[in-house]
PDB file of C-alpha atoms in Angstrom:
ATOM      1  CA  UNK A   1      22.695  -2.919  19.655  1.00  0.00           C
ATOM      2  CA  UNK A   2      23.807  -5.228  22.179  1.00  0.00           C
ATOM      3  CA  UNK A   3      22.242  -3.914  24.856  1.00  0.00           C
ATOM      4  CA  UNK A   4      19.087  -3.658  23.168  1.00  0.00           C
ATOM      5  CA  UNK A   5      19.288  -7.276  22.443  1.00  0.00           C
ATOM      6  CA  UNK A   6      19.779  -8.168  26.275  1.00  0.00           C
ATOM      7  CA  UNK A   7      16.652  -6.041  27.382  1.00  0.00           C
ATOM      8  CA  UNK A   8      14.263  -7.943  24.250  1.00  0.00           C
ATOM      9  CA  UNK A   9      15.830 -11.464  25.601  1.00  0.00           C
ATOM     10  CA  UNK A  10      15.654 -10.955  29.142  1.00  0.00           C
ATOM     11  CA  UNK A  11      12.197  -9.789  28.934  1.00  0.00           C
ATOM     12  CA  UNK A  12      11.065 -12.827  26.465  1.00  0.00           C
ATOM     13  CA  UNK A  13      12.918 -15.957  28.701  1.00  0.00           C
ATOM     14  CA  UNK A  14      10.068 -16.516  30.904  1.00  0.00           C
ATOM     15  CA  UNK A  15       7.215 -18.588  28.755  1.00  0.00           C
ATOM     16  CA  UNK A  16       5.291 -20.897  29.816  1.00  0.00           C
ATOM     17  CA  UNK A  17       6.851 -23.690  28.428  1.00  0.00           C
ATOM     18  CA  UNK A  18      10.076 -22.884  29.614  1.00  0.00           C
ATOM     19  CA  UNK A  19      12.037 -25.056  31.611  1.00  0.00           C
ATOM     20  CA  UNK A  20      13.282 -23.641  35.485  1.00  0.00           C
ATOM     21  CA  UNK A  21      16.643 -22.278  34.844  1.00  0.00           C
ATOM     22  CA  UNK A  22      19.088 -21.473  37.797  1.00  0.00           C
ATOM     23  CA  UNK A  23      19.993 -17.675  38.146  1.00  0.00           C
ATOM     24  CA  UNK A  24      23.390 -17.738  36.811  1.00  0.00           C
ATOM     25  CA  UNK A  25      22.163 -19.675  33.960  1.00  0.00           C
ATOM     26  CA  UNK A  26      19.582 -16.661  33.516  1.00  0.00           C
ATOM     27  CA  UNK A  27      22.293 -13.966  33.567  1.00  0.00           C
ATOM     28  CA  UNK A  28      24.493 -16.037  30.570  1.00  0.00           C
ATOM     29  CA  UNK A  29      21.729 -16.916  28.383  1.00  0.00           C
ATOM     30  CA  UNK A  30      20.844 -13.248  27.500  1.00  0.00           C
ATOM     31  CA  UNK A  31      24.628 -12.244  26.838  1.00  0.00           C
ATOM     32  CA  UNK A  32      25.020 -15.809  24.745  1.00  0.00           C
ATOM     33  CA  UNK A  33      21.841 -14.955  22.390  1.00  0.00           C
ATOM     34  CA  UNK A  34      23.013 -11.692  21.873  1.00  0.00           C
ATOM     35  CA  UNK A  35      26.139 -12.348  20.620  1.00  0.00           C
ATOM     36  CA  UNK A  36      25.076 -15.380  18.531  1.00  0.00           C
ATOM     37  CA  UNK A  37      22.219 -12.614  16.855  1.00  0.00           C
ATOM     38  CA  UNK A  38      24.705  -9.874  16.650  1.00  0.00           C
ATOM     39  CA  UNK A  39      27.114 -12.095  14.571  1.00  0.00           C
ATOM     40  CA  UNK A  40      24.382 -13.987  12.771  1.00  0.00           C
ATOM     41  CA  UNK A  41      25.366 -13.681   9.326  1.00  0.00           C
ATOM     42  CA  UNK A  42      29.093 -14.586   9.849  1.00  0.00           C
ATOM     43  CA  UNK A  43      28.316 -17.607  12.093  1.00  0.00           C
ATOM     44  CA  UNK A  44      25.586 -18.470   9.217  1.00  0.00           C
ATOM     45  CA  UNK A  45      28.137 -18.672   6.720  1.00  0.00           C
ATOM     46  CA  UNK A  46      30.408 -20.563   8.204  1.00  0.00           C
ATOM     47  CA  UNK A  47      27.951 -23.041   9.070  1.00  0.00           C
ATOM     48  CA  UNK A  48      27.460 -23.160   5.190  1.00  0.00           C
ATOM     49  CA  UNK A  49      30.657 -23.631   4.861  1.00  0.00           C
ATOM     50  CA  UNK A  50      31.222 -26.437   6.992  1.00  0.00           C
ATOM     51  CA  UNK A  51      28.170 -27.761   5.894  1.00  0.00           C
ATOM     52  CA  UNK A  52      29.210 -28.025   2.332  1.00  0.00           C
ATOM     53  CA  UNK A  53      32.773 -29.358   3.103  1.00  0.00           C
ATOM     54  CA  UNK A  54      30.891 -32.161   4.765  1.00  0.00           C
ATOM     55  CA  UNK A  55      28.909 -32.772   1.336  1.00  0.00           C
ATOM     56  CA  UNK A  56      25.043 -32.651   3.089  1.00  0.00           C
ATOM     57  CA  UNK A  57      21.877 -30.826   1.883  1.00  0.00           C
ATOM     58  CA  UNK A  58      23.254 -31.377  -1.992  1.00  0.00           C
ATOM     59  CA  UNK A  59      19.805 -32.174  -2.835  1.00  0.00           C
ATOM     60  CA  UNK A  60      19.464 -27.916  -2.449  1.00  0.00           C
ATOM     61  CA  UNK A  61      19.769 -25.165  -4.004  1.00  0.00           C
ATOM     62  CA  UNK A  62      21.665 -22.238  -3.044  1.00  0.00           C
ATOM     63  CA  UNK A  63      19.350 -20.222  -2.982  1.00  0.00           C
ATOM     64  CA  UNK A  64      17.247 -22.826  -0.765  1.00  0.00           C
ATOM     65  CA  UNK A  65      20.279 -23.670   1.245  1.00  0.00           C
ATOM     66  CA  UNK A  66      20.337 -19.741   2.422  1.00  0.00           C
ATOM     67  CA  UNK A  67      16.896 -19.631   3.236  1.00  0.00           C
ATOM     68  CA  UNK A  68      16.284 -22.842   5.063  1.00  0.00           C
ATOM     69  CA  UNK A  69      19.592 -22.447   7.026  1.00  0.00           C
ATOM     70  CA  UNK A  70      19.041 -18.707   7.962  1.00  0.00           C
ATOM     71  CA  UNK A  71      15.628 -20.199   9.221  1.00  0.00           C
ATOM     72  CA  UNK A  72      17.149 -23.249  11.176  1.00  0.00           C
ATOM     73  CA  UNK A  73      19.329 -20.773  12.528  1.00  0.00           C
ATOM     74  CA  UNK A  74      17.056 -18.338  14.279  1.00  0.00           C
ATOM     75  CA  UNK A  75      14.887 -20.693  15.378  1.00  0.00           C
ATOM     76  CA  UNK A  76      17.881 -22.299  16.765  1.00  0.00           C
ATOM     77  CA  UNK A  77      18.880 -19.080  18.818  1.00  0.00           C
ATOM     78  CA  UNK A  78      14.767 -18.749  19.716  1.00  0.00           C
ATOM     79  CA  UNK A  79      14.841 -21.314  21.416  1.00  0.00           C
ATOM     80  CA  UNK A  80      18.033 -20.885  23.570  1.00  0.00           C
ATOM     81  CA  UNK A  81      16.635 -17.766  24.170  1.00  0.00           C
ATOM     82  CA  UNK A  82      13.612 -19.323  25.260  1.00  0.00           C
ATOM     83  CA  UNK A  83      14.271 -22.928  26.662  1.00  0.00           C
ATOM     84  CA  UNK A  84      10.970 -23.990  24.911  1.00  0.00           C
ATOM     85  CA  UNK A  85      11.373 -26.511  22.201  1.00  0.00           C
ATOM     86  CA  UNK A  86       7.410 -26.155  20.923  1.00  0.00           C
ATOM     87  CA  UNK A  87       8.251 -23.767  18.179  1.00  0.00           C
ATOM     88  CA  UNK A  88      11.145 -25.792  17.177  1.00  0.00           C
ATOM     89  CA  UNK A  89       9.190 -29.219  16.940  1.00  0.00           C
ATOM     90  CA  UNK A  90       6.841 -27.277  14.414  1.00  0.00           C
ATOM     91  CA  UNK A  91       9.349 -25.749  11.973  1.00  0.00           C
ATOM     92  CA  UNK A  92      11.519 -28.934  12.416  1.00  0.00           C
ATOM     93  CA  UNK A  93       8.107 -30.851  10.943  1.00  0.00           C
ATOM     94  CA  UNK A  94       7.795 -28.060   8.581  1.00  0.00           C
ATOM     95  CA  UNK A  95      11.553 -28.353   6.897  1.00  0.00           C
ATOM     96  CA  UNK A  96      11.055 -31.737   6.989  1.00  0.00           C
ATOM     97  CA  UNK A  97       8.106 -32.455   4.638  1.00  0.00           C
ATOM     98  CA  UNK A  98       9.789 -29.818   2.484  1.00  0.00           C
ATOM     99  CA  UNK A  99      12.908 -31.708   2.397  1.00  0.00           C
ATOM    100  CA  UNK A 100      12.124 -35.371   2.663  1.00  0.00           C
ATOM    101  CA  UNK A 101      10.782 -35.588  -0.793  1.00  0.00           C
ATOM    102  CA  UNK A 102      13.738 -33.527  -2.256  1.00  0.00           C
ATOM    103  CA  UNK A 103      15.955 -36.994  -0.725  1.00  0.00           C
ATOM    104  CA  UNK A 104      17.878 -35.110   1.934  1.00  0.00           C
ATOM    105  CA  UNK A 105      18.385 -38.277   4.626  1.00  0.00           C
ATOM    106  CA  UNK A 106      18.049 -38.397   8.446  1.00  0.00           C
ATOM    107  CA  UNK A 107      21.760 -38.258   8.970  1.00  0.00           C
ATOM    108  CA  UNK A 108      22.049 -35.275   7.039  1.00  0.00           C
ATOM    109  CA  UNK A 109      19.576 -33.300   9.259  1.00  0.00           C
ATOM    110  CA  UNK A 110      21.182 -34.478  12.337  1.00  0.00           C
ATOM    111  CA  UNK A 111      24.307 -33.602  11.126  1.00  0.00           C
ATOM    112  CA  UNK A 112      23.596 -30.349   9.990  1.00  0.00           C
ATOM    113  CA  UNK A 113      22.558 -29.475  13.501  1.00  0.00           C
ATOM    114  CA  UNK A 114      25.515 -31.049  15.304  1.00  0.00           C
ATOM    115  CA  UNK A 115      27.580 -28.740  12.866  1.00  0.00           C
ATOM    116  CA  UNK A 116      25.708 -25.513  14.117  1.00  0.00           C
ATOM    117  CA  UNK A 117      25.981 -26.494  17.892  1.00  0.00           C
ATOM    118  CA  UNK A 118      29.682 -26.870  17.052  1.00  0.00           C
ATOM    119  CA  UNK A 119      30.141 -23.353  15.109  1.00  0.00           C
ATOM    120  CA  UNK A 120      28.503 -21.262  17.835  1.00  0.00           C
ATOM    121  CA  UNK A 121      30.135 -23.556  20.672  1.00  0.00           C
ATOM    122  CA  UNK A 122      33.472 -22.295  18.959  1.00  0.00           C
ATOM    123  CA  UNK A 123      32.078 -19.047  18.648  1.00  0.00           C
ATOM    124  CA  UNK A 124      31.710 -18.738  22.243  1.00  0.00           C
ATOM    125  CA  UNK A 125      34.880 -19.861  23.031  1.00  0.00           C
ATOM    126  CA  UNK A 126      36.722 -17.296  20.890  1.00  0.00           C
ATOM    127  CA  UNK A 127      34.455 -14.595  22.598  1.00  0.00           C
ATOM    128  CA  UNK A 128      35.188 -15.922  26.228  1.00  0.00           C
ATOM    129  CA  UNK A 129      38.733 -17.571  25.767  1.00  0.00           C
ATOM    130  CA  UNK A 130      40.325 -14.668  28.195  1.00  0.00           C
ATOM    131  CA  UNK A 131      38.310 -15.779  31.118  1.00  0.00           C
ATOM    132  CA  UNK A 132      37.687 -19.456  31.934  1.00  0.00           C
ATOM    133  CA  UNK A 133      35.605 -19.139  34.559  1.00  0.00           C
ATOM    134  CA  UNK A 134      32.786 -17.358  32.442  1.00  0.00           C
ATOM    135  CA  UNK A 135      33.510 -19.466  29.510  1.00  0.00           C
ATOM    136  CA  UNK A 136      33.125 -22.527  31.560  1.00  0.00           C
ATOM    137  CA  UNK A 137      30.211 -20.801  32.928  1.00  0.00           C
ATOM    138  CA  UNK A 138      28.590 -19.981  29.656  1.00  0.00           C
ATOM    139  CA  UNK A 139      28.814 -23.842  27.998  1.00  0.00           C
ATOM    140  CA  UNK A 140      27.120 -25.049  31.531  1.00  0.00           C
ATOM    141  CA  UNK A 141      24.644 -23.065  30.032  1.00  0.00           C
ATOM    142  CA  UNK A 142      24.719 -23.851  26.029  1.00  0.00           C
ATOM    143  CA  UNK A 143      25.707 -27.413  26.294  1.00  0.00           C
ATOM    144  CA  UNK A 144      22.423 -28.840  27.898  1.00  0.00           C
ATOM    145  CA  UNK A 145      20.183 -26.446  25.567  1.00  0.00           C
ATOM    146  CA  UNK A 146      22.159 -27.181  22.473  1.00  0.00           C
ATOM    147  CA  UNK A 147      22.152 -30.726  22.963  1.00  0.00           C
ATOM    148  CA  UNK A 148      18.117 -30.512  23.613  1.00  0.00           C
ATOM    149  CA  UNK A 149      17.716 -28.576  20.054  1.00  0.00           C
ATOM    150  CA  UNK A 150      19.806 -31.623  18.300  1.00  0.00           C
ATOM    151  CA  UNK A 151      17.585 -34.177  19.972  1.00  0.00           C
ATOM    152  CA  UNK A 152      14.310 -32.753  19.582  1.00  0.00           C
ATOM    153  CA  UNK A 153      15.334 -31.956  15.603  1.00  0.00           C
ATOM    154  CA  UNK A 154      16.313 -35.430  14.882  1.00  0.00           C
ATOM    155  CA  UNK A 155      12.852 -37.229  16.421  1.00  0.00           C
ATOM    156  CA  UNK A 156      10.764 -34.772  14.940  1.00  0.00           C
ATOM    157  CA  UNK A 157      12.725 -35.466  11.269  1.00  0.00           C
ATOM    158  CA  UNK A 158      12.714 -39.341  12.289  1.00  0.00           C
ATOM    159  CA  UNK A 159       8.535 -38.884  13.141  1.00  0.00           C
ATOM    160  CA  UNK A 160       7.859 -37.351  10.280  1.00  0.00           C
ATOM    161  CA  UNK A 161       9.963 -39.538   7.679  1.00  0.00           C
ATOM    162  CA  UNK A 162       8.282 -42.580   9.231  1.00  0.00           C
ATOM    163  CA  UNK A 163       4.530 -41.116   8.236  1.00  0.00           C
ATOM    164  CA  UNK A 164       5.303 -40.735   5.012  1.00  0.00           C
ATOM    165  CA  UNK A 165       6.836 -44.024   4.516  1.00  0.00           C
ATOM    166  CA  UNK A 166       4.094 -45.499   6.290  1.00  0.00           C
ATOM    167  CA  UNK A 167       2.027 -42.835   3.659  1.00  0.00           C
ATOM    168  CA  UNK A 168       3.821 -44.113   0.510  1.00  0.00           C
ATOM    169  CA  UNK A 169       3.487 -48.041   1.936  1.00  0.00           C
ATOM    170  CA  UNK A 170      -0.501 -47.636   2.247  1.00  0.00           C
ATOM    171  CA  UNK A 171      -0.607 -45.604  -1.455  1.00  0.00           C
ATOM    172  CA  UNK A 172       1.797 -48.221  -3.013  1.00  0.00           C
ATOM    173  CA  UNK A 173      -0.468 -51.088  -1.592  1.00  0.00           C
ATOM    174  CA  UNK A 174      -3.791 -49.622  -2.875  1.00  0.00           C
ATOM    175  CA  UNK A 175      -2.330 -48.844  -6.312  1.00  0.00           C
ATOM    176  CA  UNK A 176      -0.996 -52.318  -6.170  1.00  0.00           C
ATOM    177  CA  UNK A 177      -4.464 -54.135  -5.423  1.00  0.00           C
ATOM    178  CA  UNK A 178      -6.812 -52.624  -6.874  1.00  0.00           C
ATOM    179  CA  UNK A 179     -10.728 -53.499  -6.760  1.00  0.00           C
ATOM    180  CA  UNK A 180     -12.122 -52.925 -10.242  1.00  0.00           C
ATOM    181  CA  UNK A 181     -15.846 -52.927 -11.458  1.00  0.00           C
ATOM    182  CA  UNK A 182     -16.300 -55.010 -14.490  1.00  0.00           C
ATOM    183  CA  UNK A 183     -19.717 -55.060 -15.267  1.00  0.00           C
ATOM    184  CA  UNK A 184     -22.652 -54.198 -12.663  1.00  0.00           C
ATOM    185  CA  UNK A 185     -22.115 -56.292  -9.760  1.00  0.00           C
ATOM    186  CA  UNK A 186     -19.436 -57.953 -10.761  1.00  0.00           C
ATOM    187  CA  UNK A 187     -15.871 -57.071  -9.382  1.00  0.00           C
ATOM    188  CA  UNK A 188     -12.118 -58.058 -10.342  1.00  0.00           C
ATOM    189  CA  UNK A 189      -8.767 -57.987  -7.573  1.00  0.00           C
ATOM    190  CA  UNK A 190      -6.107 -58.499  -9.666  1.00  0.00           C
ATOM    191  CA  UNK A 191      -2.848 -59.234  -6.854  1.00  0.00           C
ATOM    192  CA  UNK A 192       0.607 -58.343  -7.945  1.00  0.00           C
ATOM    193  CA  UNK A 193       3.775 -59.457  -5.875  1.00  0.00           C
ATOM    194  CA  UNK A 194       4.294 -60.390  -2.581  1.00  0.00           C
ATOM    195  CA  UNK A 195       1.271 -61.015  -0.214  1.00  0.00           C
ATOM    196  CA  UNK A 196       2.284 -60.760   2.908  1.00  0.00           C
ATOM    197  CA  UNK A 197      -0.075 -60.752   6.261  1.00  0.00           C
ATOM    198  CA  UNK A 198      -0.370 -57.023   6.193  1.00  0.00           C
ATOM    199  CA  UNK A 199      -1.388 -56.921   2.571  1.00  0.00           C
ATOM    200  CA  UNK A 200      -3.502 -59.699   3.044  1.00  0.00           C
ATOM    201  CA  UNK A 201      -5.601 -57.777   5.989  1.00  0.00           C
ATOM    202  CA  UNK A 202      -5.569 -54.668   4.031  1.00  0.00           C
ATOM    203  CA  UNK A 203      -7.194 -56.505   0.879  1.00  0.00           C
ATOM    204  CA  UNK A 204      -9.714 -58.163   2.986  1.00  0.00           C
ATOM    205  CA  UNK A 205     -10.601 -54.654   3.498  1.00  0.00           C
ATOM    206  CA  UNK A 206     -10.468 -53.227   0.325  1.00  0.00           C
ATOM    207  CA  UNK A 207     -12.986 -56.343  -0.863  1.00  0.00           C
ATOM    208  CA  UNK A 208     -15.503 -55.717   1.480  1.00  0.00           C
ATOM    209  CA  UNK A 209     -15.470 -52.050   1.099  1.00  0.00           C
ATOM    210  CA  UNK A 210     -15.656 -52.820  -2.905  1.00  0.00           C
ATOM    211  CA  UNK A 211     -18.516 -54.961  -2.227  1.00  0.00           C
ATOM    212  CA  UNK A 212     -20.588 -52.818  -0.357  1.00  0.00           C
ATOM    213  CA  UNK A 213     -19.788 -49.545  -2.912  1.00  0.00           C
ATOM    214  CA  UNK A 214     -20.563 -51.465  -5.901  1.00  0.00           C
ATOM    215  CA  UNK A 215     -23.050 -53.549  -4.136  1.00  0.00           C
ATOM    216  CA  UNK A 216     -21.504 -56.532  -5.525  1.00  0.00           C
ATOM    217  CA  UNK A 217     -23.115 -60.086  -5.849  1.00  0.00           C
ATOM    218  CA  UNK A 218     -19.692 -61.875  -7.742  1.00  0.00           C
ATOM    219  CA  UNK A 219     -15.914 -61.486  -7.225  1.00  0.00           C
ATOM    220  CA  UNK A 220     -13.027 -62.534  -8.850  1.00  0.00           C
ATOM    221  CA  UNK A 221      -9.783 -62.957  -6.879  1.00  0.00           C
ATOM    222  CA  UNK A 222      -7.178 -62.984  -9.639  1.00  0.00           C
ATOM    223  CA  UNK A 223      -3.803 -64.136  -7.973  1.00  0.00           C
ATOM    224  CA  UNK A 224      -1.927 -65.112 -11.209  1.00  0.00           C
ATOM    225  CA  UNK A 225       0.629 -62.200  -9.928  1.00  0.00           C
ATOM    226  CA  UNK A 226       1.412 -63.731  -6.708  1.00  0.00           C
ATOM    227  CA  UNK A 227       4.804 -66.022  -6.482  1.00  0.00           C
ATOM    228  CA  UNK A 228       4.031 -67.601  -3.033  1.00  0.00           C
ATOM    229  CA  UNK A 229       1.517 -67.799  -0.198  1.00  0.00           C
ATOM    230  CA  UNK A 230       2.100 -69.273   3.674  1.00  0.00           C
ATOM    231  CA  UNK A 231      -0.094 -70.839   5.622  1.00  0.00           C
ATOM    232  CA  UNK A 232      -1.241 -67.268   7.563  1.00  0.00           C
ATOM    233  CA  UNK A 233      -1.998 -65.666   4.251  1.00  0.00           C
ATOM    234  CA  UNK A 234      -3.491 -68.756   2.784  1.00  0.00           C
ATOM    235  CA  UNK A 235      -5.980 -69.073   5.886  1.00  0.00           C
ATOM    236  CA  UNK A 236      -6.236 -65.150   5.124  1.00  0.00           C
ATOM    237  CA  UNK A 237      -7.791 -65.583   1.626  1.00  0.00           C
ATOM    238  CA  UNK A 238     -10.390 -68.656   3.090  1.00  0.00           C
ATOM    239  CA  UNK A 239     -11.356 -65.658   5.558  1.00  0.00           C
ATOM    240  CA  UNK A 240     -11.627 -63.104   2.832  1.00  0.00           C
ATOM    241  CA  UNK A 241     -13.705 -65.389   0.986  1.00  0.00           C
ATOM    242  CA  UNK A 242     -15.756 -66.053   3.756  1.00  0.00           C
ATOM    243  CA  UNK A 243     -16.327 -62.594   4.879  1.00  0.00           C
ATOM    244  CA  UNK A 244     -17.703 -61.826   1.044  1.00  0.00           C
ATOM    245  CA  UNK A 245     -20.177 -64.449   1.547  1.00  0.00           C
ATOM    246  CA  UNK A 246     -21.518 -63.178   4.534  1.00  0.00           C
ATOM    247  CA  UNK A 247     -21.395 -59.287   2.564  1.00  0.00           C
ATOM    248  CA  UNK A 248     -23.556 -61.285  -0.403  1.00  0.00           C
ATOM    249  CA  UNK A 249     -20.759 -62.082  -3.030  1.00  0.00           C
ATOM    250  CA  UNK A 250     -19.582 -64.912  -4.199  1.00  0.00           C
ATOM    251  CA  UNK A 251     -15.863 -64.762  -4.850  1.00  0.00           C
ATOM    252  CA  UNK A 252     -14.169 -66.835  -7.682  1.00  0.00           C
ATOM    253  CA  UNK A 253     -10.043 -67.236  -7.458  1.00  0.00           C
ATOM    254  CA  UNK A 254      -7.752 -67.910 -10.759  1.00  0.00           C
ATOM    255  CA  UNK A 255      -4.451 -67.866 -11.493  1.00  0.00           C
ATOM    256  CA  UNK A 256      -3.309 -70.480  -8.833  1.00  0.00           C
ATOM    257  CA  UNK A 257       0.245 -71.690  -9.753  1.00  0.00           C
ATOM    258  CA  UNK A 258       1.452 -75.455  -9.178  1.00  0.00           C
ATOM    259  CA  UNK A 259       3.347 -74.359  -6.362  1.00  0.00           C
ATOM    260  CA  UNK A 260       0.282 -72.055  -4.858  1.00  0.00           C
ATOM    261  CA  UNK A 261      -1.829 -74.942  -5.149  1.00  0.00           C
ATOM    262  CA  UNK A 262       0.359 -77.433  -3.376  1.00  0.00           C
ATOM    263  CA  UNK A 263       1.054 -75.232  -0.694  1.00  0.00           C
ATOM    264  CA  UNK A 264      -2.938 -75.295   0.342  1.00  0.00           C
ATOM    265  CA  UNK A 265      -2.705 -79.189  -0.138  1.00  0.00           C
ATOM    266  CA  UNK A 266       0.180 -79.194   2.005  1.00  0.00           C
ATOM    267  CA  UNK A 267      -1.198 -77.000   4.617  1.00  0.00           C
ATOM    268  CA  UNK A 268      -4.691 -78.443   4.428  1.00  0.00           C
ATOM    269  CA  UNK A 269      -6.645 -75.009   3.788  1.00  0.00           C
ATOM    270  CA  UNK A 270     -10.401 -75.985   3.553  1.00  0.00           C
ATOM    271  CA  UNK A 271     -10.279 -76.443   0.032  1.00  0.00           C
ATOM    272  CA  UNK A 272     -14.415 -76.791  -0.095  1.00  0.00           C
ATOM    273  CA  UNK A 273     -15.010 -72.769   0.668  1.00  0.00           C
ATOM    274  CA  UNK A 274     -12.593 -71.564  -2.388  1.00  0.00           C
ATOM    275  CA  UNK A 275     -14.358 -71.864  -5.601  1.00  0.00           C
ATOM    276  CA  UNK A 276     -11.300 -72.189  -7.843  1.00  0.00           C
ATOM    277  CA  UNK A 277     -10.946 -71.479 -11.793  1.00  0.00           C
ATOM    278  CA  UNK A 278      -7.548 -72.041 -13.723  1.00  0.00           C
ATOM    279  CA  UNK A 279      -7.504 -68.531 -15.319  1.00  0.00           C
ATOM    280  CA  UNK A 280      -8.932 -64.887 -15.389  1.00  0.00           C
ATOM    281  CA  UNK A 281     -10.570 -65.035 -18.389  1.00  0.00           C
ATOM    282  CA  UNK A 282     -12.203 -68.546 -17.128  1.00  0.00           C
ATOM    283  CA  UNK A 283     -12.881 -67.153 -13.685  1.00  0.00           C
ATOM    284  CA  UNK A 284     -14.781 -63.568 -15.889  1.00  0.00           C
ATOM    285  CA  UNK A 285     -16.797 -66.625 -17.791  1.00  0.00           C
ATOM    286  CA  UNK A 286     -17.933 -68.366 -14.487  1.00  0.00           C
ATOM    287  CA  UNK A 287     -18.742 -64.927 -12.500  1.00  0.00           C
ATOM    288  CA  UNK A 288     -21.436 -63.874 -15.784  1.00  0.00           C
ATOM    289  CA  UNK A 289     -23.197 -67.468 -15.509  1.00  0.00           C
ATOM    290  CA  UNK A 290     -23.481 -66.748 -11.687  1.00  0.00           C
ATOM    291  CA  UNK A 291     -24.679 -63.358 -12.644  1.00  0.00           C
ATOM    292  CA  UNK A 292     -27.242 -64.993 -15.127  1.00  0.00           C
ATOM    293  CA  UNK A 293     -25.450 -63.814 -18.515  1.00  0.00           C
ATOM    294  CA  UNK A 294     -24.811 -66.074 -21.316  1.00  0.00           C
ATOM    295  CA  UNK A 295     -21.433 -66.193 -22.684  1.00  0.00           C
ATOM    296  CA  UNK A 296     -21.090 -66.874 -26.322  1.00  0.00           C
ATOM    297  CA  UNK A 297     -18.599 -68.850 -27.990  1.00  0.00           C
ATOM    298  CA  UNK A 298     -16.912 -65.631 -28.994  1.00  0.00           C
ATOM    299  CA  UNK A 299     -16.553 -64.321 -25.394  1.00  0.00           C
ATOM    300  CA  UNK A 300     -19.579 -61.864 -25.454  1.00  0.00           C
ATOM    301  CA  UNK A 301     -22.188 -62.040 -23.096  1.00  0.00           C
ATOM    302  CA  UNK A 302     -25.586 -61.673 -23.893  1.00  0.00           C
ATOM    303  CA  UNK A 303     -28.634 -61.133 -21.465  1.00  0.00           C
ATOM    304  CA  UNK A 304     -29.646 -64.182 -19.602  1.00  0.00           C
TER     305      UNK A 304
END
């Protein structure tokens, strides 16, 4: 079995994406991933083990926990086999969006691996313990690929956790300003918590793209939501409102509190380009008289 191990790994070392190994390390490689496959399950296991003494993965299953670590595992041993990391970048971006919603952490990945690297460095050791020279020989070898594996793992996990945060942040911030047709060419933006520059740019954007979809003539900017406003997001909003006009809307803001409203004073926004209203339901009133409606007594609008 062993022997039919080295002939497959000798003859699959040399791939194109392999790095230039030195000959001795190409005559230790092929012994090392054979005994690390022919004692795959046992090594496996006590990976497990050590892997539930330190508490991580407890977001899995077991029967998840067998499958994903028998997985991590062989592609582990691919690539020392191989010295390319290409395949391992792919199933490390795999397991990751499988995992990262489940709430399994970036430490716990890292550390997973760091546990393996330590189970078959010990592995080798017991194998090679009678001779020092070859078992110094053979962690030349495993050290510098092992330590590769752990690196490359933990950016690809990092990489992909920050795109779906950054995924999440942009669906949060949508959901949390959204541009809502009222009537025909009329609009509402209720805003919601903190309005930050970044938020700020990304509503400008959601307005204008409102405006052109609905083709609408009036908006209404309803900030009743929002606790505070600097002077970057304050100049923001004059912006905003200027860019409608120049899309063909008018836009109407409410729900300015005391404090809001002294801030702009304070700042000195140009106080001529916002057309203020104290409230929503004020602000709805104004927008159908720009519109031509008339609005009753009663709060329905009739034709103009």
């Amino acid at each position: 079995m062993t022997t039919r191990e080295d002939g497959d790994v000798t003859g699959s070392a040399t791939t194109d994406s392999a790095p230039v190994r030195t000959t001795e390390e190409e005559g230790l490689l092929p012994q090392l991933v054979a005994h690390l496959r022919e004692h795959r399950t046992r090594l496996r296991e006590e990976w497990v083990g050590r892997i539930n003494g330190a508490h991580l993965l407890q977001a899995m299953t077991a029967s998840e926990m067998v499958a994903e670590t028998t997985s991590v595992y062989d592609n582990y041993v691919e690539v020392l086999e191989t010295g390319s990391v290409e395949e391992l970048q792919h199933y490390a971006r795999d397991l990751s969006e499988r995992i990262i919603p489940r709430g399994v952490e970036t430490h716990e990945v890292v550390g997973i691996v760091l546990l393996l690297r330590d189970v078959l460095a010990r592995s080798l050791f017991e194998k090679y313990q009678g001779d020092m020279h070859v078992l110094n020989r053979v962690l030349d070898a495993y050290e510098p690929a092992a330590n590769r594996i752990a690196n490359t793992v933990a950016v690809s996990f990092v990489d992909e956790r920050e795109r779906v945060i950054r995924q999440q942040q942009d669906s949060i911030r949508e959901l949390s300003t959204p541009v809502l047709p009222v009537r025909e060419r009329l609009l509402i933006l209720p805003i919601i918590g903190v309005l930050d520059r970044e938020r700020a740019r990304q509503l400008t954007e959601q307005l204008l793209t409102g405006i052109r979809t609905h083709r609408a003539k009036v908006v209404v900017v309803d900030i009743t939501g929002v606790p505070d406003v600097d002077e970057a997001v304050a100049n923001h909003l004059v912006q905003t409102v200027d860019a409608s006009r120049l899309m063909g809307a008018s836009v109407i803001i409410t729900g300015l509190s005391p404090e809001i409203a002294q801030t702009l004073v304070t700042i000195g926004v140009d106080l001529s380009k916002m057309d203020t209203i104290g409230d929503l339901q004020g602000g709805l009133e104004e927008a159908e008289r720009l519109l031509g409606f008339t609005v009753t007594r009663g709060g329905e609008a009739g034709g103009p």
